[in-house]
Tab-separated table of C-alpha atoms and ligand atoms in Angstrom:
chain	number	residue	atom	x	y	z
A	1	MET	CA	178.368	203.437	95.813
A	2	LYS	CA	182.277	202.816	96.272
A	3	ARG	CA	182.811	206.405	94.403
A	4	ASP	CA	180.769	207.712	97.310
A	5	LEU	CA	182.639	206.386	99.658
A	6	ASP	CA	185.972	207.171	98.196
A	7	GLN	CA	184.924	210.869	98.194
A	8	ALA	CA	183.594	210.840	101.873
A	9	VAL	CA	187.034	209.160	103.061
A	10	SER	CA	189.318	212.158	101.057
A	11	ASN	CA	187.243	214.766	102.038
A	12	ALA	CA	187.454	213.618	105.780
A	13	ALA	CA	191.385	212.991	105.165
A	14	ARG	CA	191.735	216.686	103.714
A	15	MET	CA	189.765	218.228	106.538
A	16	SER	CA	191.894	216.152	109.176
A	17	ASP	CA	194.951	217.577	107.622
A	18	TYR	CA	193.789	221.086	107.855
A	19	LEU	CA	192.650	220.724	111.214
A	20	SER	CA	195.882	219.290	112.333
A	21	VAL	CA	198.057	222.151	111.068
A	22	ARG	CA	195.600	224.895	111.396
A	23	HIS	CA	197.152	226.181	114.710
A	24	GLY	CA	198.647	229.744	113.699
A	25	HIS	CA	196.686	229.684	110.070
A	26	GLU	CA	193.188	230.492	111.346
A	27	LYS	CA	192.932	233.651	109.330
A	28	SER	CA	194.590	232.370	106.043
A	29	GLU	CA	192.226	231.737	103.340
A	30	ASN	CA	195.023	230.730	101.493
A	31	PHE	CA	196.450	228.577	103.592
A	32	ARG	CA	193.010	226.621	104.146
A	33	ASN	CA	192.133	226.420	100.408
A	34	PHE	CA	195.604	224.640	99.702
A	35	ILE	CA	195.400	222.307	102.242
A	36	LEU	CA	191.693	221.390	101.353
A	37	SER	CA	192.185	221.170	97.681
A	38	SER	CA	192.385	217.903	95.844
A	39	GLU	CA	195.266	218.820	94.409
A	40	TRP	CA	197.237	218.629	97.433
A	41	LEU	CA	195.760	215.401	98.560
A	42	GLN	CA	197.103	213.841	95.224
A	43	PHE	CA	200.392	214.974	95.916
A	44	LYS	CA	200.502	214.071	99.328
A	45	GLN	CA	199.343	210.601	98.624
A	46	ALA	CA	201.946	210.337	95.679
A	47	TYR	CA	204.814	211.305	98.039
A	48	THR	CA	203.463	208.957	100.418
A	49	ARG	CA	203.423	206.101	98.006
A	50	MET	CA	206.754	207.202	96.599
A	51	ARG	CA	208.592	206.757	99.875
A	52	TYR	CA	208.280	202.639	99.214
A	53	ARG	CA	210.572	202.793	95.914
A	54	HIS	CA	213.677	202.952	97.263
A	55	ILE	CA	213.021	206.849	97.677
A	56	GLY	CA	214.085	208.923	101.093
A	57	SER	CA	211.803	211.560	101.878
A	58	ARG	CA	211.620	214.371	104.621
A	59	TYR	CA	208.969	216.572	105.183
A	60	ASN	CA	208.849	219.809	107.107
A	61	SER	CA	206.910	222.813	107.489
A	62	GLN	CA	207.433	226.148	109.335
A	63	ILE	CA	205.445	229.081	109.935
A	64	LYS	CA	206.780	232.483	109.103
A	65	ASP	CA	205.710	236.110	109.570
A	66	ASP	CA	203.589	236.398	106.059
A	67	SER	CA	203.587	232.845	104.817
A	68	THR	CA	204.106	229.075	105.625
A	69	ILE	CA	206.957	227.083	103.948
A	70	VAL	CA	206.415	223.852	103.517
A	71	ASP	CA	209.722	221.715	103.054
A	72	ILE	CA	209.203	218.204	101.152
A	73	SER	CA	212.298	216.707	99.927
A	74	LEU	CA	213.003	213.617	98.269
A	75	ARG	CA	216.400	211.423	98.265
A	76	ILE	CA	216.836	208.525	95.494
A	77	ALA	CA	219.231	206.383	96.403
A	78	ASN	CA	221.766	205.236	94.222
A	79	ASN	CA	221.643	201.650	95.004
A	80	LYS	CA	219.032	199.323	96.158
A	81	TYR	CA	217.296	199.884	99.585
A	82	ILE	CA	218.458	197.714	101.984
A	83	PRO	CA	215.888	197.037	104.271
A	84	GLY	CA	216.489	197.746	108.155
A	85	LYS	CA	218.563	200.320	107.207
A	86	ARG	CA	215.740	203.346	106.736
A	87	LYS	CA	214.355	205.003	109.808
A	88	ILE	CA	212.411	208.034	110.510
A	89	VAL	CA	214.319	210.846	111.958
A	90	ARG	CA	212.070	213.212	113.856
A	91	THR	CA	213.061	216.863	115.432
A	92	TYR	CA	210.763	217.129	118.412
A	93	ASP	CA	209.333	220.533	119.304
A	94	ASP	CA	209.746	222.153	122.317
A	95	GLY	CA	208.173	219.957	124.999
A	96	GLU	CA	207.320	217.148	122.954
A	97	THR	CA	208.049	213.659	123.974
A	98	LEU	CA	207.393	210.279	122.285
A	99	ALA	CA	204.296	209.471	124.837
A	100	SER	CA	202.709	213.033	124.111
A	101	ILE	CA	202.873	212.817	120.387
A	102	MET	CA	201.412	209.376	120.928
A	103	ALA	CA	198.629	210.771	122.802
A	104	GLU	CA	198.133	213.341	120.254
A	105	ASP	CA	198.279	211.134	117.076
A	106	LYS	CA	195.340	208.992	119.132
A	107	LYS	CA	193.334	212.136	119.335
A	108	ASP	CA	193.839	212.931	115.459
A	109	LEU	CA	192.824	209.542	114.737
A	110	ARG	CA	189.295	209.861	116.652
A	111	ARG	CA	188.713	213.253	114.928
A	112	MET	CA	189.708	211.616	111.564
A	113	ASP	CA	187.230	208.571	112.242
A	114	SER	CA	184.410	211.142	113.212
A	115	LEU	CA	185.006	213.102	110.199
A	116	VAL	CA	185.067	210.155	108.134
A	117	ARG	CA	181.589	209.014	109.379
A	118	LEU	CA	180.168	212.627	109.332
A	119	GLU	CA	181.181	212.820	105.666
A	120	CYS	CA	179.517	209.492	105.246
A	121	LEU	CA	176.238	210.781	106.733
A	122	LYS	CA	176.276	214.012	104.605
A	123	SER	CA	176.316	211.731	101.416
A	124	GLY	CA	173.442	210.093	102.925
A	125	ILE	CA	175.361	206.719	103.399
A	126	LYS	CA	174.646	204.703	106.356
A	127	ALA	CA	177.055	201.657	106.401
A	128	ASN	CA	178.262	199.539	108.756
A	129	SER	CA	182.044	200.428	108.794
A	130	PHE	CA	185.306	199.964	110.839
A	131	TYR	CA	188.871	201.144	110.107
A	132	VAL	CA	192.423	199.518	110.255
A	133	LEU	CA	195.345	201.561	110.936
A	134	TYR	CA	198.633	200.866	109.229
A	135	ASP	CA	202.026	201.754	110.387
A	136	TYR	CA	203.028	204.746	108.457
A	137	GLU	CA	206.587	203.547	107.895
A	138	THR	CA	206.350	199.666	107.771
A	139	LEU	CA	202.759	199.265	106.057
A	140	LYS	CA	202.107	197.055	108.869
A	141	PRO	CA	198.441	196.647	110.046
A	142	GLU	CA	198.380	197.695	113.932
A	143	SER	CA	195.662	195.127	114.661
A	144	LEU	CA	195.827	191.952	112.728
A	145	ALA	CA	192.111	191.053	114.000
A	146	ALA	CA	190.916	194.022	112.329
A	147	TRP	CA	193.153	193.369	109.366
A	148	ARG	CA	191.895	189.945	109.023
A	149	ARG	CA	188.230	191.019	109.339
A	150	ALA	CA	189.080	193.417	106.580
A	151	LYS	CA	189.957	190.612	103.974
A	152	ASP	CA	186.787	189.665	102.629
A	153	ALA	CA	185.260	193.008	103.170
A	154	ASP	CA	183.323	194.630	99.917
A	155	TYR	CA	185.025	198.015	100.198
A	156	HIS	CA	188.318	199.334	101.301
A	157	SER	CA	189.401	202.829	100.878
A	158	GLN	CA	192.779	204.004	99.959
A	159	GLN	CA	194.838	204.625	103.069
A	160	PHE	CA	195.260	208.168	104.073
A	161	GLY	CA	197.429	209.925	106.725
A	162	TYR	CA	195.335	212.118	108.921
A	163	ASN	CA	197.628	214.760	110.430
A	164	LEU	CA	200.690	216.243	108.970
A	165	ASN	CA	202.622	216.622	112.072
A	166	PHE	CA	203.528	213.083	113.032
A	167	PHE	CA	203.133	210.593	110.307
A	168	LEU	CA	202.657	207.793	112.655
A	169	HIS	CA	199.843	205.776	110.939
A	170	THR	CA	197.326	205.616	107.930
A	171	TYR	CA	193.698	204.982	108.120
A	172	GLN	CA	191.641	203.028	105.729
A	173	LEU	CA	187.824	202.851	106.155
A	174	VAL	CA	186.612	199.003	105.525
A	175	VAL	CA	183.065	198.206	104.632
A	176	PRO	CA	182.028	194.585	105.099
A	177	SER	CA	178.725	194.747	103.005
A	178	ILE	CA	178.262	197.128	100.363
A	179	ASN	CA	174.833	195.364	99.196
A	180	ALA	CA	173.147	196.314	102.333
A	181	VAL	CA	174.068	199.962	101.882
A	182	VAL	CA	173.204	200.148	98.338
A	183	ILE	CA	169.900	198.559	99.284
A	184	TYR	CA	169.098	200.844	102.049
A	185	ARG	CA	169.960	203.859	99.798
A	186	MET	CA	167.820	202.900	96.902
A	187	ARG	CA	165.107	202.071	99.450
A	188	TYR	CA	162.752	204.637	98.148
A	189	TYR	CA	163.539	203.659	94.356
A	190	LEU	CA	162.814	200.093	95.359
A	191	VAL	CA	159.666	201.060	97.342
A	192	SER	CA	157.946	203.197	94.435
A	193	SER	CA	159.119	200.568	91.828
A	194	LEU	CA	157.648	197.704	94.050
A	195	MET	CA	154.557	199.934	94.285
A	196	MET	CA	154.388	200.428	90.566
A	197	LEU	CA	154.434	196.953	90.065
A	198	ILE	CA	151.864	195.856	92.381
A	199	LEU	CA	149.794	198.661	91.077
A	200	THR	CA	150.442	197.523	87.239
A	201	GLY	CA	149.613	193.996	88.682
A	202	LEU	CA	146.468	195.153	90.002
A	203	ALA	CA	145.141	196.949	87.028
A	204	PHE	CA	146.006	193.974	84.758
A	205	VAL	CA	143.946	191.726	87.035
A	206	PHE	CA	141.381	194.122	86.867
A	207	LEU	CA	141.316	194.599	83.409
A	208	PHE	CA	141.409	190.802	82.682
A	209	ARG	CA	138.532	190.347	84.954
A	210	MET	CA	136.613	193.063	83.409
A	211	MET	CA	137.256	191.488	79.772
A	212	ARG	CA	136.404	187.734	81.297
A	213	SER	CA	133.148	188.737	82.618
A	214	GLN	CA	132.481	190.862	79.686
A	215	ARG	CA	132.969	187.690	77.316
A	216	LEU	CA	131.386	185.540	79.897
A	217	TYR	CA	128.343	188.388	79.909
A	218	THR	CA	128.123	188.164	76.118
A	219	GLN	CA	128.082	184.555	75.955
A	220	ALA	CA	125.046	184.385	78.460
A	221	ARG	CA	123.049	186.933	76.507
A	222	ILE	CA	123.493	185.237	73.325
A	223	ALA	CA	122.541	182.241	75.070
A	224	PHE	CA	119.662	183.944	76.433
A	225	THR	CA	118.231	185.174	73.344
A	226	GLY	CA	118.476	181.685	71.686
A	227	ASN	CA	116.511	180.176	74.882
A	228	MET	CA	114.187	183.220	75.013
A	229	THR	CA	113.420	182.908	71.173
A	230	HIS	CA	112.477	179.052	71.590
A	231	GLU	CA	110.493	179.860	74.451
A	232	LEU	CA	108.452	182.474	72.794
A	233	LYS	CA	108.047	180.648	69.684
A	234	THR	CA	106.514	177.447	71.214
A	235	PRO	CA	103.702	179.123	72.658
A	236	VAL	CA	103.074	181.139	69.515
A	237	ALA	CA	103.312	178.117	67.155
A	238	VAL	CA	100.758	176.250	69.615
A	239	ILE	CA	98.380	178.781	69.163
A	240	GLU	CA	98.731	179.420	65.655
A	241	ALA	CA	98.183	175.664	65.028
A	242	ALA	CA	95.262	175.697	67.146
A	243	LEU	CA	93.583	178.560	65.452
A	244	ASP	CA	94.391	177.129	62.180
A	245	ALA	CA	92.655	174.010	63.013
A	246	ILE	CA	89.613	176.024	64.351
A	247	THR	CA	89.411	177.431	60.729
A	248	ARG	CA	90.164	174.701	58.867
A	249	TYR	CA	88.354	171.934	60.366
A	250	GLU	CA	85.470	174.559	60.850
A	251	LEU	CA	85.340	173.522	64.782
A	252	THR	CA	82.621	176.129	65.246
A	253	ARG	CA	80.029	173.206	64.763
A	254	ASP	CA	81.709	170.850	67.162
A	255	PRO	CA	81.708	172.835	70.308
A	256	ALA	CA	83.775	169.857	72.696
A	257	LYS	CA	86.703	170.189	70.405
A	258	LEU	CA	86.453	174.059	70.094
A	259	GLU	CA	86.432	174.248	73.633
A	260	ASN	CA	89.748	171.900	73.880
A	261	TYR	CA	91.699	174.221	71.195
A	262	LEU	CA	90.535	177.324	73.243
A	263	ASP	CA	91.528	176.130	76.325
A	264	ILE	CA	95.073	174.937	74.899
A	265	SER	CA	95.627	178.594	73.257
A	266	LYS	CA	94.511	179.876	76.744
A	267	THR	CA	97.175	178.022	78.779
A	268	GLU	CA	99.802	178.850	75.935
A	269	VAL	CA	98.776	182.516	76.176
A	270	GLN	CA	99.016	182.287	80.351
A	271	ARG	CA	102.373	181.062	79.406
A	272	LEU	CA	103.542	184.019	77.372
A	273	ASN	CA	102.272	186.240	79.675
A	274	LEU	CA	104.424	184.861	82.473
A	275	ILE	CA	107.509	184.841	80.111
A	276	ILE	CA	107.090	188.350	79.301
A	277	ASP	CA	106.509	189.010	83.174
A	278	LYS	CA	109.340	187.259	84.019
A	279	VAL	CA	111.456	189.721	81.600
A	280	LEU	CA	109.914	192.663	82.509
A	281	ASN	CA	110.480	191.775	86.389
A	282	LEU	CA	113.952	191.444	85.961
A	283	ASP	CA	114.721	194.944	84.416
A	284	GLN	CA	112.546	196.347	86.852
A	285	LEU	CA	114.209	194.611	89.898
A	286	ASP	CA	117.775	195.155	88.519
A	287	ASN	CA	116.555	198.979	88.330
A	288	GLY	CA	115.416	199.019	91.974
A	289	GLU	CA	111.957	199.936	90.572
A	290	ILE	CA	110.109	196.989	92.213
A	291	ARG	CA	108.167	198.315	95.466
A	292	LEU	CA	107.730	195.041	97.420
A	293	ARG	CA	104.584	194.981	99.470
A	294	SER	CA	105.121	194.056	103.236
A	295	GLU	CA	101.941	191.986	104.220
A	296	LEU	CA	101.336	189.138	106.430
A	297	TYR	CA	102.433	186.077	104.176
A	298	ASP	CA	101.414	182.502	105.051
A	299	VAL	CA	104.893	180.483	103.682
A	300	GLN	CA	102.702	177.374	104.211
A	301	GLN	CA	99.761	178.455	102.003
A	302	GLY	CA	102.068	179.704	99.370
A	303	LEU	CA	103.937	176.474	99.075
A	304	GLU	CA	100.765	174.473	98.879
A	305	SER	CA	99.436	176.517	95.950
A	306	VAL	CA	102.466	176.116	94.323
A	307	VAL	CA	102.835	172.354	95.001
A	308	SER	CA	99.244	171.830	93.752
A	309	SER	CA	99.618	173.726	90.681
A	310	MET	CA	102.912	171.907	89.910
A	311	ARG	CA	100.717	168.586	90.394
A	312	LEU	CA	98.620	169.614	87.774
A	313	ARG	CA	100.982	170.666	85.131
A	314	ASN	CA	100.752	167.536	82.671
A	315	ASP	CA	104.533	167.848	81.598
A	316	HIS	CA	105.722	166.204	84.792
A	317	LYS	CA	103.362	163.288	85.136
A	318	ASP	CA	105.768	160.780	86.833
A	319	ALA	CA	107.154	163.364	89.239
A	320	THR	CA	106.403	162.861	93.026
A	321	ILE	CA	106.556	165.854	95.050
A	322	LYS	CA	106.154	165.588	98.713
A	323	TYR	CA	105.330	168.477	100.980
A	324	PHE	CA	105.938	168.471	104.718
A	325	PRO	CA	104.088	171.484	106.065
A	326	ALA	CA	105.419	172.632	109.601
A	327	GLU	CA	103.500	172.158	112.868
A	328	GLU	CA	103.437	175.722	113.695
A	329	PRO	CA	102.582	178.580	111.469
A	330	CYS	CA	105.171	180.011	109.031
A	331	PHE	CA	104.261	183.492	108.730
A	332	VAL	CA	106.725	185.887	107.131
A	333	ASP	CA	106.584	189.815	106.564
A	334	GLY	CA	106.695	190.441	102.527
A	335	ASP	CA	105.167	190.345	99.131
A	336	PRO	CA	102.760	187.652	98.299
A	337	LEU	CA	103.184	187.703	94.820
A	338	HIS	CA	106.886	187.518	94.550
A	339	LEU	CA	107.501	185.269	97.520
A	340	THR	CA	104.936	182.979	95.807
A	341	ASN	CA	107.070	183.299	92.549
A	342	VAL	CA	110.426	182.256	94.339
A	343	PHE	CA	108.958	179.050	95.349
A	344	TYR	CA	107.421	178.568	92.063
A	345	ASN	CA	110.674	178.980	90.420
A	346	LEU	CA	112.565	176.982	92.780
A	347	VAL	CA	109.912	174.040	92.810
A	348	ASP	CA	110.163	174.315	88.829
A	349	ASN	CA	113.850	174.030	88.621
A	350	ALA	CA	113.978	170.793	91.025
A	351	LEU	CA	111.374	169.310	88.593
A	352	LYS	CA	112.642	170.457	85.306
A	353	TYR	CA	116.378	169.247	86.414
A	354	SER	CA	115.103	166.152	87.924
A	355	GLY	CA	113.975	164.515	84.679
A	356	ALA	CA	110.759	162.322	84.304
A	357	SER	CA	111.053	160.419	87.617
A	358	ALA	CA	111.489	163.297	89.941
A	359	MET	CA	111.280	163.194	93.753
A	360	ILE	CA	110.819	166.717	95.325
A	361	ILE	CA	110.729	166.917	98.923
A	362	ILE	CA	109.590	170.352	100.336
A	363	ASP	CA	109.300	171.180	104.172
A	364	CYS	CA	109.073	174.148	105.990
A	365	ARG	CA	109.960	174.981	109.629
A	366	VAL	CA	110.544	177.709	111.959
A	367	GLU	CA	114.041	178.038	113.663
A	368	ASN	CA	115.411	180.691	115.696
A	369	ASP	CA	112.893	183.282	114.425
A	370	MET	CA	113.527	182.311	110.961
A	371	VAL	CA	111.373	180.565	108.481
A	372	ARG	CA	113.318	177.707	106.549
A	373	VAL	CA	111.957	176.274	103.301
A	374	SER	CA	113.786	173.598	101.891
A	375	ILE	CA	113.233	172.420	98.503
A	376	LYS	CA	115.501	169.143	97.774
A	377	ASP	CA	115.436	167.377	94.441
A	378	ASN	CA	117.461	164.148	93.161
A	379	GLY	CA	118.505	165.589	89.942
A	380	PRO	CA	122.196	165.722	88.545
A	381	GLY	CA	122.917	168.300	91.585
A	382	ILE	CA	125.261	171.122	91.071
A	383	PRO	CA	129.183	171.155	90.595
A	384	ARG	CA	130.754	173.228	93.698
A	385	MET	CA	132.028	175.552	91.297
A	386	TYR	CA	129.107	176.864	89.980
A	387	ARG	CA	127.251	177.248	93.488
A	388	ASP	CA	127.516	180.942	93.430
A	389	ARG	CA	127.370	181.385	89.833
A	390	ILE	CA	123.902	179.857	89.212
A	391	PHE	CA	122.456	183.160	90.857
A	392	GLU	CA	124.070	185.349	88.164
A	393	ARG	CA	121.682	186.935	85.896
A	394	PHE	CA	121.545	184.499	82.442
A	395	PHE	CA	123.782	182.139	84.089
A	396	ARG	CA	122.823	178.452	83.120
A	397	ILE	CA	125.261	175.344	83.439
A	398	GLN	CA	126.339	173.934	79.967
A	399	GLU	CA	124.505	170.975	79.633
A	400	GLU	CA	126.322	167.887	78.759
A	401	PRO	CA	125.873	167.293	74.687
A	402	ASP	CA	124.514	163.645	75.237
A	403	GLN	CA	121.570	164.902	77.680
A	404	HIS	CA	118.565	166.218	76.459
A	405	ASN	CA	118.407	169.609	76.877
A	406	VAL	CA	116.108	171.530	79.364
A	407	LYS	CA	115.403	174.845	78.228
A	408	GLY	CA	115.403	177.807	80.382
A	409	SER	CA	116.384	181.454	80.280
A	410	GLY	CA	118.706	181.431	83.386
A	411	LEU	CA	116.803	184.255	84.857
A	412	GLY	CA	115.099	182.269	87.547
A	413	LEU	CA	117.409	181.837	90.575
A	414	HIS	CA	118.482	185.541	89.818
A	415	TYR	CA	115.184	186.673	90.858
A	416	VAL	CA	114.758	184.283	93.348
A	417	LYS	CA	118.119	185.851	95.085
A	418	GLN	CA	117.367	189.159	94.557
A	419	ILE	CA	113.559	189.127	96.070
A	420	ILE	CA	114.741	186.961	98.900
A	421	THR	CA	117.389	189.483	99.664
A	422	GLN	CA	115.293	192.301	99.658
A	423	HIS	CA	113.218	190.422	102.198
A	424	GLY	CA	116.205	190.646	104.406
A	425	GLY	CA	116.651	186.847	104.074
A	426	ARG	CA	118.941	184.382	102.375
A	427	VAL	CA	119.369	181.400	99.904
A	428	GLU	CA	121.371	178.399	100.567
A	429	VAL	CA	122.530	175.536	98.365
A	430	SER	CA	123.809	172.321	98.843
A	431	SER	CA	124.595	169.384	96.655
A	432	GLU	CA	126.329	166.477	95.906
A	433	PRO	CA	126.760	166.269	92.345
A	434	GLY	CA	124.735	163.250	90.994
A	435	ASN	CA	122.761	163.265	94.010
A	436	GLY	CA	120.579	165.816	93.601
A	437	SER	CA	120.208	169.344	95.352
A	438	ASN	CA	118.812	171.274	98.220
A	439	PHE	CA	117.641	174.842	97.878
A	440	THR	CA	116.910	176.660	101.308
A	441	VAL	CA	115.161	179.453	101.531
A	442	ILE	CA	115.602	181.624	104.937
A	443	LEU	CA	113.356	184.564	105.714
A	444	PRO	CA	112.858	186.484	109.084
A	445	SER	CA	109.545	185.186	110.691
A	446	TYR	CA	106.692	187.606	110.878
A	447	HIS	CA	106.649	189.730	114.165
A	448	GLU	CA	103.764	192.060	115.221
A	449	ILE	CA	104.808	195.293	116.146
B	1	ATP	N1	117.179	172.245	91.508
B	1	ATP	C1	118.612	172.132	90.382
B	1	ATP	N2	118.967	170.975	89.748
B	1	ATP	C2	120.138	171.038	89.034
B	1	ATP	N3	120.577	172.096	88.518
B	1	ATP	C3	119.859	173.489	88.780
B	1	ATP	C4	118.687	173.428	89.505
B	1	ATP	N4	118.327	174.280	89.836
B	1	ATP	C5	119.344	175.161	88.916
B	1	ATP	N5	120.240	174.592	88.401
B	1	ATP	C6	121.013	175.118	87.334
B	1	ATP	O1	121.133	176.470	87.808
B	1	ATP	C7	121.007	177.067	86.375
B	1	ATP	C8	119.948	178.324	86.470
B	1	ATP	O2	118.875	178.294	87.050
B	1	ATP	P1	117.761	179.768	86.600
B	1	ATP	O3	116.806	178.907	87.546
B	1	ATP	O4	118.356	180.661	87.081
B	1	ATP	O5	117.666	179.556	85.202
B	1	ATP	P2	117.068	178.446	84.080
B	1	ATP	O6	116.070	177.544	84.882
B	1	ATP	O7	117.762	177.992	83.321
B	1	ATP	O8	115.887	179.366	83.574
B	1	ATP	P3	114.668	179.874	84.159
B	1	ATP	O9	114.216	179.584	85.441
B	1	ATP	O10	114.685	181.543	84.156
B	1	ATP	O11	113.606	179.357	83.149
B	1	ATP	C9	120.159	176.569	85.517
B	1	ATP	O12	120.379	176.329	84.216
B	1	ATP	C10	120.677	174.972	85.956
B	1	ATP	O13	121.796	174.502	85.599
B	2	MG	MG1	114.710	178.035	86.593
């Protein structure tokens, strides 16, 4: 950055020198090349610097017909330089006065400053900057205020004379803060690196999430296989035992017992059928293959049938199921089979997870053209962090090791959500851990067209 600024100021100084003496040399390519060359600038700077070391100097240029003579002479004093004794001896040209020289010099200074700005712009530097002017002879700054301001600045250029006529002042460019300039110049790199960083970060997060969900999915699948095996094996084992008993004890001779065993087998076969249906349903549901029928469905009737079949189930003898039907009719437009399954699943969960002394309260009402069915239990509740996840396929909340395990496939609520969503409704869960859960199914009520 500093090198670029140096370059800009020295380019401007050369151009300013050239413009100050161009008059009469407009056509001379050689003259132009000479004054604009970096050698000349170096030479001039060296010459300017030398004057302070007890060396007197003289600079003069004349235009002849075919060339320009530049006269530079140095006088090295034999003795130490005595301050105050040195002074410029200037020969005025025709019509020149001190005042006119000062005015010309001011013009040249303005030109130098705008050249510097132009050069900065050319090299893409947009800096907040100012200049400090020094007396050519005494080296003292012209404005103390500017000089003080320049003291803590990040960048000071060399001092350059800006014309070859008067040698009154030198010019120094000052940039107070270079960081801002550097940042501004690097803005495209910065923005693109930032974008790269963000993109990399996003890709990482995406990959991480994918890996995590893949892992969870694998875990859930393994758990599902375990649970399913258990669920399938139990009815098969029961049927096997029943058939075994029938042949071993020749129960054909005892019709009452035989019927009992056959009944047990029948129920178990039904259970097997249900499980198989559930798995098949799930695949069809996820592939969008299930075509839901659209019929007038009486929610109250559906709930009643679910409740009465649940009450008959002998594995929940101590459970209480309270059902509060609505006073007004609760009709929705939907598939009777699947909607009944949905209520079955929810009541089944409530019974399963609330243990022996389960207390289930079911109610149904119509509110704002929506039928709301709520199924409330007094079970262990569902921690907040799982409230969305229980609707995922295969997801089951890990049981505490000391609690007795409730078996399940983790498909029930996934099915519930899919079916209800396809009916244009939604499922809400509210729960206080340790204090039961409340599942609410909200469906648009039936409208006659
Ligand atoms: N009423 C409830 N009380 C407490 N936890 C519940 C309740 N309902 C569901 N859960 C939790 O949500 C999980 C997911 O339920 P879901 O019905 O999808 O699967 P499941 O009951 O384990 O298996 P399935 O219903 O397929 O036999 C359950 O494992 C259980 O941890
Ligand atoms: Mg369930």
